[in-house]
XYZ file of C-alpha atoms in Angstrom:
402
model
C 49.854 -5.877 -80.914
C 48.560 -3.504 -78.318
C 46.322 -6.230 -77.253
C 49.436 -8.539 -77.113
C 51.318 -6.302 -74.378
C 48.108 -5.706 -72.059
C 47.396 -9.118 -71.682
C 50.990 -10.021 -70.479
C 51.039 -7.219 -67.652
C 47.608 -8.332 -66.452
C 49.055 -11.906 -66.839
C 52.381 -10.769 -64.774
C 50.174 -8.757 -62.008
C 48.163 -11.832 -61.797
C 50.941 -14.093 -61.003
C 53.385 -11.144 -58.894
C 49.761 -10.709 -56.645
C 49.336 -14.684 -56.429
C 52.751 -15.010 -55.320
C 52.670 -12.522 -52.684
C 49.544 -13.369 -50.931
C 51.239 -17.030 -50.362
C 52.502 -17.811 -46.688
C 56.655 -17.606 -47.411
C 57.596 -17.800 -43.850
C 58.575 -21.496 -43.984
C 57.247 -24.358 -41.920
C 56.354 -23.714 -38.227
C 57.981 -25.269 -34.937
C 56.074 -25.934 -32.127
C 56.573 -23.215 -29.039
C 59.271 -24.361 -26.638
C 57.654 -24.716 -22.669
C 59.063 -22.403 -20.059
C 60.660 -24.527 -17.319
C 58.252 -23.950 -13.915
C 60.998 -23.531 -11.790
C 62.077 -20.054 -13.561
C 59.198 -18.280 -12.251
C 58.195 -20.506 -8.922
C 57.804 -18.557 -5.617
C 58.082 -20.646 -2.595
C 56.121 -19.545 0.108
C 57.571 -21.176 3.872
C 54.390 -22.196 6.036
C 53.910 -20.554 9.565
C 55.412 -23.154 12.236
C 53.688 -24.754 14.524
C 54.432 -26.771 17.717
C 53.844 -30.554 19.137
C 54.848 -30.843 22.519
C 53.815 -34.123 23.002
C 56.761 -35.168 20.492
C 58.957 -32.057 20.632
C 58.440 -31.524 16.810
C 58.222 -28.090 14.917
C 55.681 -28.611 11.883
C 56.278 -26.280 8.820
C 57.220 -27.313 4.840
C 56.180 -24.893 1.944
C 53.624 -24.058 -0.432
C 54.655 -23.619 -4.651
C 53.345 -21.124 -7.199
C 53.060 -24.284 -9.295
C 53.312 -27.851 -9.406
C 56.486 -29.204 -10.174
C 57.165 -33.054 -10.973
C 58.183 -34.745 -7.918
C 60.742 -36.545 -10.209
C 62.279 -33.366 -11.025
C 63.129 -31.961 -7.996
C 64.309 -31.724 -4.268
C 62.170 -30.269 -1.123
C 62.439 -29.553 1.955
C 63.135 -27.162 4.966
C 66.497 -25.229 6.399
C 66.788 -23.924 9.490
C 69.252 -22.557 12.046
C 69.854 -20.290 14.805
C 71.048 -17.491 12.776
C 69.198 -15.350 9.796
C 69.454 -16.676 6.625
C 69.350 -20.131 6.463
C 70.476 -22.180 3.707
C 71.180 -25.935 2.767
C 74.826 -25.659 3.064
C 76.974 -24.129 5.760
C 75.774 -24.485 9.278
C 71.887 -24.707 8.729
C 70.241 -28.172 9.445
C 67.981 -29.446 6.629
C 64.615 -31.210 8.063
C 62.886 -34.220 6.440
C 60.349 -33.556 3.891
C 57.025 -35.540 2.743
C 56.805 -35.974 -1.432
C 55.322 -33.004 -3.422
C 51.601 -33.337 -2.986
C 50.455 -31.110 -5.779
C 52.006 -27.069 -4.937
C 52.473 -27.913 -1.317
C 54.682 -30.128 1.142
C 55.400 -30.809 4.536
C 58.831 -30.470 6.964
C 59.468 -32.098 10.435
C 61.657 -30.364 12.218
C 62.898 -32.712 15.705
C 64.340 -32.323 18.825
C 64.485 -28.331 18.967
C 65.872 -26.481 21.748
C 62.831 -25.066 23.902
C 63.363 -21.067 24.524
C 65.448 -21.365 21.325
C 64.715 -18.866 18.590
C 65.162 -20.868 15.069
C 65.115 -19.172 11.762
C 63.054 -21.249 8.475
C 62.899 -21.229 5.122
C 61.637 -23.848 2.517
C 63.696 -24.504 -0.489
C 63.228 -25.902 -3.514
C 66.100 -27.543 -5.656
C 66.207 -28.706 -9.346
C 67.782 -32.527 -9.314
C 69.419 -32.018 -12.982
C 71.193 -28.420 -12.460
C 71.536 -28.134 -8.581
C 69.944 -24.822 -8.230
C 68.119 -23.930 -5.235
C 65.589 -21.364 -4.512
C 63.892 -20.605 -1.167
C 61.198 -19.216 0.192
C 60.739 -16.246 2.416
C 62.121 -16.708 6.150
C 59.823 -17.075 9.129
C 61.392 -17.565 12.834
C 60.398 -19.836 15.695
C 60.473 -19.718 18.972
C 59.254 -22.190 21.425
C 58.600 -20.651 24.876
C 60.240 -22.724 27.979
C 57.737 -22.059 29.788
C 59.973 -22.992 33.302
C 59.763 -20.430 36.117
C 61.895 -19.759 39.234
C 59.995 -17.799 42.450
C 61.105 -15.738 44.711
C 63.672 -17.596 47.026
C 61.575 -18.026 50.431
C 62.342 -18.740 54.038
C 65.962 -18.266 54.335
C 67.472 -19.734 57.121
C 71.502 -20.133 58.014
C 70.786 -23.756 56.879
C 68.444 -23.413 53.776
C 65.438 -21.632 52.248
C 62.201 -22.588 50.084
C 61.056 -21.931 46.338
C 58.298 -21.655 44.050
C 58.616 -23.266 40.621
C 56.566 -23.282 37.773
C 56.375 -26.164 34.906
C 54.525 -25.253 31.855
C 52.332 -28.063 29.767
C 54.614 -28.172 26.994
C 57.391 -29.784 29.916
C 55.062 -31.682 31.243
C 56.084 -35.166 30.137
C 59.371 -34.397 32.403
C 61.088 -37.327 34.389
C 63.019 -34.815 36.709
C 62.397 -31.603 37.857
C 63.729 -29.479 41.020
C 66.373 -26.723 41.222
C 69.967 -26.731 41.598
C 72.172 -23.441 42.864
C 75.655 -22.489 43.581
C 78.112 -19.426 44.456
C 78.159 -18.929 40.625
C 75.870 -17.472 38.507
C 74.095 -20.106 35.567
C 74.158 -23.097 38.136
C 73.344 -26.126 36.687
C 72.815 -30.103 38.141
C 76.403 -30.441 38.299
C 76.320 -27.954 41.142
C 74.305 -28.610 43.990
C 70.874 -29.654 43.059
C 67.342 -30.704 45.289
C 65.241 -32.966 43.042
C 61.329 -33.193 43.802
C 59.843 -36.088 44.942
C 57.171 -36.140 41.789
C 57.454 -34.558 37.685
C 55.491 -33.163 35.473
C 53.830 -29.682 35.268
C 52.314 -27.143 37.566
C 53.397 -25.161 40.331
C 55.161 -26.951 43.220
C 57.370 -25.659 45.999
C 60.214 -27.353 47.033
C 61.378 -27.015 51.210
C 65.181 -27.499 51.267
C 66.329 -27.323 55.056
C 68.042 -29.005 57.572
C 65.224 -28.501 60.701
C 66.237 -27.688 64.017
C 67.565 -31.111 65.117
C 71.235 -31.295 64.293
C 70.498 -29.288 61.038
C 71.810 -30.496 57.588
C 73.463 -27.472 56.118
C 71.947 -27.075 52.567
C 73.601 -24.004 52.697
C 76.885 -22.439 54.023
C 75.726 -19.169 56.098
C 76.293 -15.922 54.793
C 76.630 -16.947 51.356
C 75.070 -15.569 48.168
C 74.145 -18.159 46.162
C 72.879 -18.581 42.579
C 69.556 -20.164 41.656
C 67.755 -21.856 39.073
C 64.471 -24.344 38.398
C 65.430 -27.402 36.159
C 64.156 -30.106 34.257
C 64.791 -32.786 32.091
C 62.674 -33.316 29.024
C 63.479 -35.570 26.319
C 67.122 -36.274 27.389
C 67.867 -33.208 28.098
C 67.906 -30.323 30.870
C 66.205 -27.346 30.471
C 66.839 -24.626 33.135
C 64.529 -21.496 34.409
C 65.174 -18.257 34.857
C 68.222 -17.526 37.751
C 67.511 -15.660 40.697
C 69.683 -14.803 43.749
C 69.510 -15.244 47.378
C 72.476 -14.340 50.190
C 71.691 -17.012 53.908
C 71.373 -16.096 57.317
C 73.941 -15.428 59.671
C 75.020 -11.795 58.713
C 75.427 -9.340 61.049
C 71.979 -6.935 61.548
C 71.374 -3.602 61.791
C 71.179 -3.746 65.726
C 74.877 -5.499 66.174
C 73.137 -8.838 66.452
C 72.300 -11.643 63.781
C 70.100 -11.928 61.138
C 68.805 -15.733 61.535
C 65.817 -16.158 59.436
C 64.472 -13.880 55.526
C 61.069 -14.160 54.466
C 62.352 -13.111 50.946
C 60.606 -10.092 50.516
C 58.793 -7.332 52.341
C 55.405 -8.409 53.816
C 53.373 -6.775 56.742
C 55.788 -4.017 57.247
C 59.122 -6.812 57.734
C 60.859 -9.282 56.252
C 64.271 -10.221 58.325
C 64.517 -11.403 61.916
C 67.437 -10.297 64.227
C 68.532 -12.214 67.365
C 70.337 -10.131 70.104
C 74.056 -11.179 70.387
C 73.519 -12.543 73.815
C 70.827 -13.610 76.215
C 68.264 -11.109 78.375
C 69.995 -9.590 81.069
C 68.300 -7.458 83.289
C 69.991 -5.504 86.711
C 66.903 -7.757 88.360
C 67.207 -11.312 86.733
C 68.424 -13.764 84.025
C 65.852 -16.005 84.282
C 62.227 -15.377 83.488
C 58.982 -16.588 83.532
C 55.877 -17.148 80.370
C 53.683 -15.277 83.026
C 54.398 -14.138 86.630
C 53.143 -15.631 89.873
C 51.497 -12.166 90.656
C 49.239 -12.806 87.898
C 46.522 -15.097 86.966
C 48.749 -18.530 85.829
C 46.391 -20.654 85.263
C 45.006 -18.752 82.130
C 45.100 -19.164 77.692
C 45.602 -16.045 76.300
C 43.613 -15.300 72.743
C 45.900 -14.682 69.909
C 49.234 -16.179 71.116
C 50.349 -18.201 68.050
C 53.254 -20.702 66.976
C 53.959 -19.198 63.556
C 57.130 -17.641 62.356
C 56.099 -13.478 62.506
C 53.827 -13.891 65.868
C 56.266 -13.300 68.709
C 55.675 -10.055 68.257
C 52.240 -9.857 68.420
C 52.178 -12.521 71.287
C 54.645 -10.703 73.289
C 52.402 -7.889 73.402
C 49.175 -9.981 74.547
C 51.066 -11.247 77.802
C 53.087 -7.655 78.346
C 49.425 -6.239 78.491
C 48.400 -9.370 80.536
C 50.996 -9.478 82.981
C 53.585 -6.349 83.156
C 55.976 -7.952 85.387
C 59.924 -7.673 85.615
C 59.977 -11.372 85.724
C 57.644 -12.215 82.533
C 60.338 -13.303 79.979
C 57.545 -11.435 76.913
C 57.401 -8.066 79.418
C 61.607 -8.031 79.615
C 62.304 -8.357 76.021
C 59.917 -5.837 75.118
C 61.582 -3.052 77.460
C 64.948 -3.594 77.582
C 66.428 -1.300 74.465
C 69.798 -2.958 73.457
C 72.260 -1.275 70.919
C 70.084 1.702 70.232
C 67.022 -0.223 69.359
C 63.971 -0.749 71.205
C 61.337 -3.149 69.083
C 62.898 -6.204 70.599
C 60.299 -8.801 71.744
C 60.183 -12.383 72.804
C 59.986 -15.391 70.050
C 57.634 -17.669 69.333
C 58.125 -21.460 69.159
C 58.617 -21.418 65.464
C 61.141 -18.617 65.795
C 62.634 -20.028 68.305
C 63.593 -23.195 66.598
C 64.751 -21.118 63.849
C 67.308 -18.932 66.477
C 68.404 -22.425 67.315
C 69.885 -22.872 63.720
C 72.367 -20.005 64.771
C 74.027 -22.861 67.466
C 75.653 -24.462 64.653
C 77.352 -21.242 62.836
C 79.580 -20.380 66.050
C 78.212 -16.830 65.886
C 76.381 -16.838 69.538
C 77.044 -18.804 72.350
C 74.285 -20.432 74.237
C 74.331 -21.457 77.803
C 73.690 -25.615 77.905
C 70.144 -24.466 78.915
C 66.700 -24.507 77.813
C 65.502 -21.173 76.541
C 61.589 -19.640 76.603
C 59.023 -18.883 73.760
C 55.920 -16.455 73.610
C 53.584 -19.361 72.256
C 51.817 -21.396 74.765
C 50.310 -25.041 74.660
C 47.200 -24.710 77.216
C 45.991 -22.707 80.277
C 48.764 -23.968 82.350
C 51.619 -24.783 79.713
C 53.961 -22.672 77.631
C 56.445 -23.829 75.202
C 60.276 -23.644 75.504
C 63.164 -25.685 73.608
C 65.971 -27.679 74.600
C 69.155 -25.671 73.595
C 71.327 -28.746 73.696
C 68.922 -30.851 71.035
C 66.826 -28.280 69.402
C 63.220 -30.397 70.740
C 60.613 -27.958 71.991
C 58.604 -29.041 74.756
C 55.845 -28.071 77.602
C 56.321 -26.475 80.903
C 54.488 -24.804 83.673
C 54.069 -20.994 82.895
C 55.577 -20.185 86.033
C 58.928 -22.073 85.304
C 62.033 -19.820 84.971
C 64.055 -20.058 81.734
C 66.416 -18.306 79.848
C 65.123 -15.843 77.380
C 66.525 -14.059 73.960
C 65.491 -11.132 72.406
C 64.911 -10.879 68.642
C 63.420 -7.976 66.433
C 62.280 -7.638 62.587
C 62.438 -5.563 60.265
């Protein structure tokens, strides 16, 4: 009996230890996949620039590879932070997924324009969007406006510089006004030629019934231009006031080199003609000295009258030598007053045309001479310089600088 009851508690551990060690969990399913786009990071690409087509090249790289199917690519950008695909951001065209990476195309930017980018990726079936980290953009303009040059009471000169990326231009120049952020619906001077480089455009009437580019004794407004893919771009503005202001001596400022050079950088005519107690007419070099002779160092160019006036005063220091006169006769305090030269001259002339001095219907003298025997002098009634005798009397004006 004994014998009975041990076998059926072995038998029952048997079976209670078979059981146990069997797998009861049930049948397995398989794992379900995690969808990519939970964990993707989206990573914009640093911009870069073709000038040649005014294009901004950028897309985005993935933390995985998505099916192209599956989803929606591509690039927002705008001019504030924070770009997105709705609102006031512009979306740019993308290329298809080529693995973890993609391409964008951003067109027709604004040059000197700072843009702000991010890639973005959105899921077709849900709508969600993620993006990438933002990266800005800015496209220099690369168009610079010099220092306003050679002011006159009729016009002036300027330097401008055109960058490569302009270069396929159709029209450049500059275009200025009496208020500030002129643009080519103001008054404008187009060059004769495009593309890029430094050029300098001349914008002045000339002495011979002067074309006023200019009103005198304006400040005017300036800036470089061009137009680039149907469209104007314009330079940094800069400011310049014309000629025909009064000067520091009572007289009238009639020509600005623009800045400070050689210790000057305005000329001043006297308000009226040389008048000594002795004469009002006056000789390039007296009869008392050598006439027939060509002085080194006399010059032509605006800024020499100076200098030549004080080759012939040392030459011949006569009260009849027109160069001797202006150089010692003080007027209104000042005493640096000399004779002009031809150039200078023909600039003085401009002042005609303003009503600010009177001339006499005569011809006036210069410090520049043409040979031995010939000086030149201009033709107050038509502005045309021409060649006389040394000895000849003419009328003569004092200018300074300063």
């Amino acid at each position: 009996m004994k014998n009975v009851k041990l076998f059926l508690i072995l038998f029952t551990l048997t079976i209670l230890q078979s059981c146990s060690s069997s797998d009861d969990s049930g049948p397995k399913t398989p794992d379900t996949p995690v969808d990519p786009f939970v964990n993707l990071i989206i990573t914009t690409k640093t911009p870069s620039y073709d000038h040649n087509n005014n294009v901004v090249l950028t897309g985005g790289n993935l933390s995985t590879t998505l099916n192209n199917d599956s989803y929606n690519v591509g690039l927002c950008y705008s001019e504030n932070p924070n770009p997105t695909i709705g609102g006031n951001s512009y979306t740019a065209n993308s290329s298809n997924l080529n693995g973890n990476t993609f391409e964008s195309t951003i067109y027709g930017i604004t040059l000197g324009e700072t843009y702000y980018l991010k890639a973005f990726v959105q899921n077709y079936e849900t709508g969600e969007v993620k993006y990438g980290n933002e990266v800005t953009f800015t496209q220099n303009l690369d168009l610079n406006t010099g220092l306003v040059k050679n002011i006159s009471t009729t016009g002036f000169s300027v330097e401008v510089t055109v960058g490569n990326n302009l270069s396929t231009n159709v029209e450049r120049g500059v275009c200025y006004s009496t208020s500030q952020n002129p643009t080519v619906n103001n008054q404008k001077y187009q060059d004769a030629t495009n593309g890029s480089g430094i050029f300098t455009l001349n914008i002045d009437g000339g002495t011979l019934s002067p074309s006023y580019y200019v009103s005198p004794n304006t400040t005017y407004y300036l800036r470089s231009y061009v137009q680039y893919n149907g469209q104007y771009y314009y330079g940094n503005q800069v400011s310049f006031k014309s000629c025909g202001y009064v000067g520091g001596s009572g007289g009238y400022v009639f020509y600005d080199k623009g800045e400070t050079t050689n210790g000057w950088r305005y000329l001043e005519a006297a308000p009226s003609k040389l008048q000594t107690t002795s004469f009002s007419y006056f000789r390039w070099v007296s009869t008392s000295c050598t006439a027939n002779t060509f002085l080194n160092g006399i010059q032509n160019t605006i800024g020499t009258g100076f200098e030549n006036s004080v080759i012939i005063s040392n030459f011949c220091n006569y009260n009849s030598v027109g160069a001797t006169m202006c150089m010692n006769t003080s007027l209104n305090g000042q005493n640096n007053w000399f004779l002009p030269s031809i150039d200078e001259l023909k600039e003085l002339y401009k002042l005609k045309f303003t009503n600010l001095i009177t001339f006499d219907n005569v011809d006036l003298l210069s410090s520049s001479q043409s040979s031995n025997s010939l000086c030149f002098a201009i033709n107050i009634n038509t502005g045309n310089s021409f060649t006389s005798n040394k000895t000849n009397q003419f009328q003569a004006w004092q200018i300074r600088r300063f």
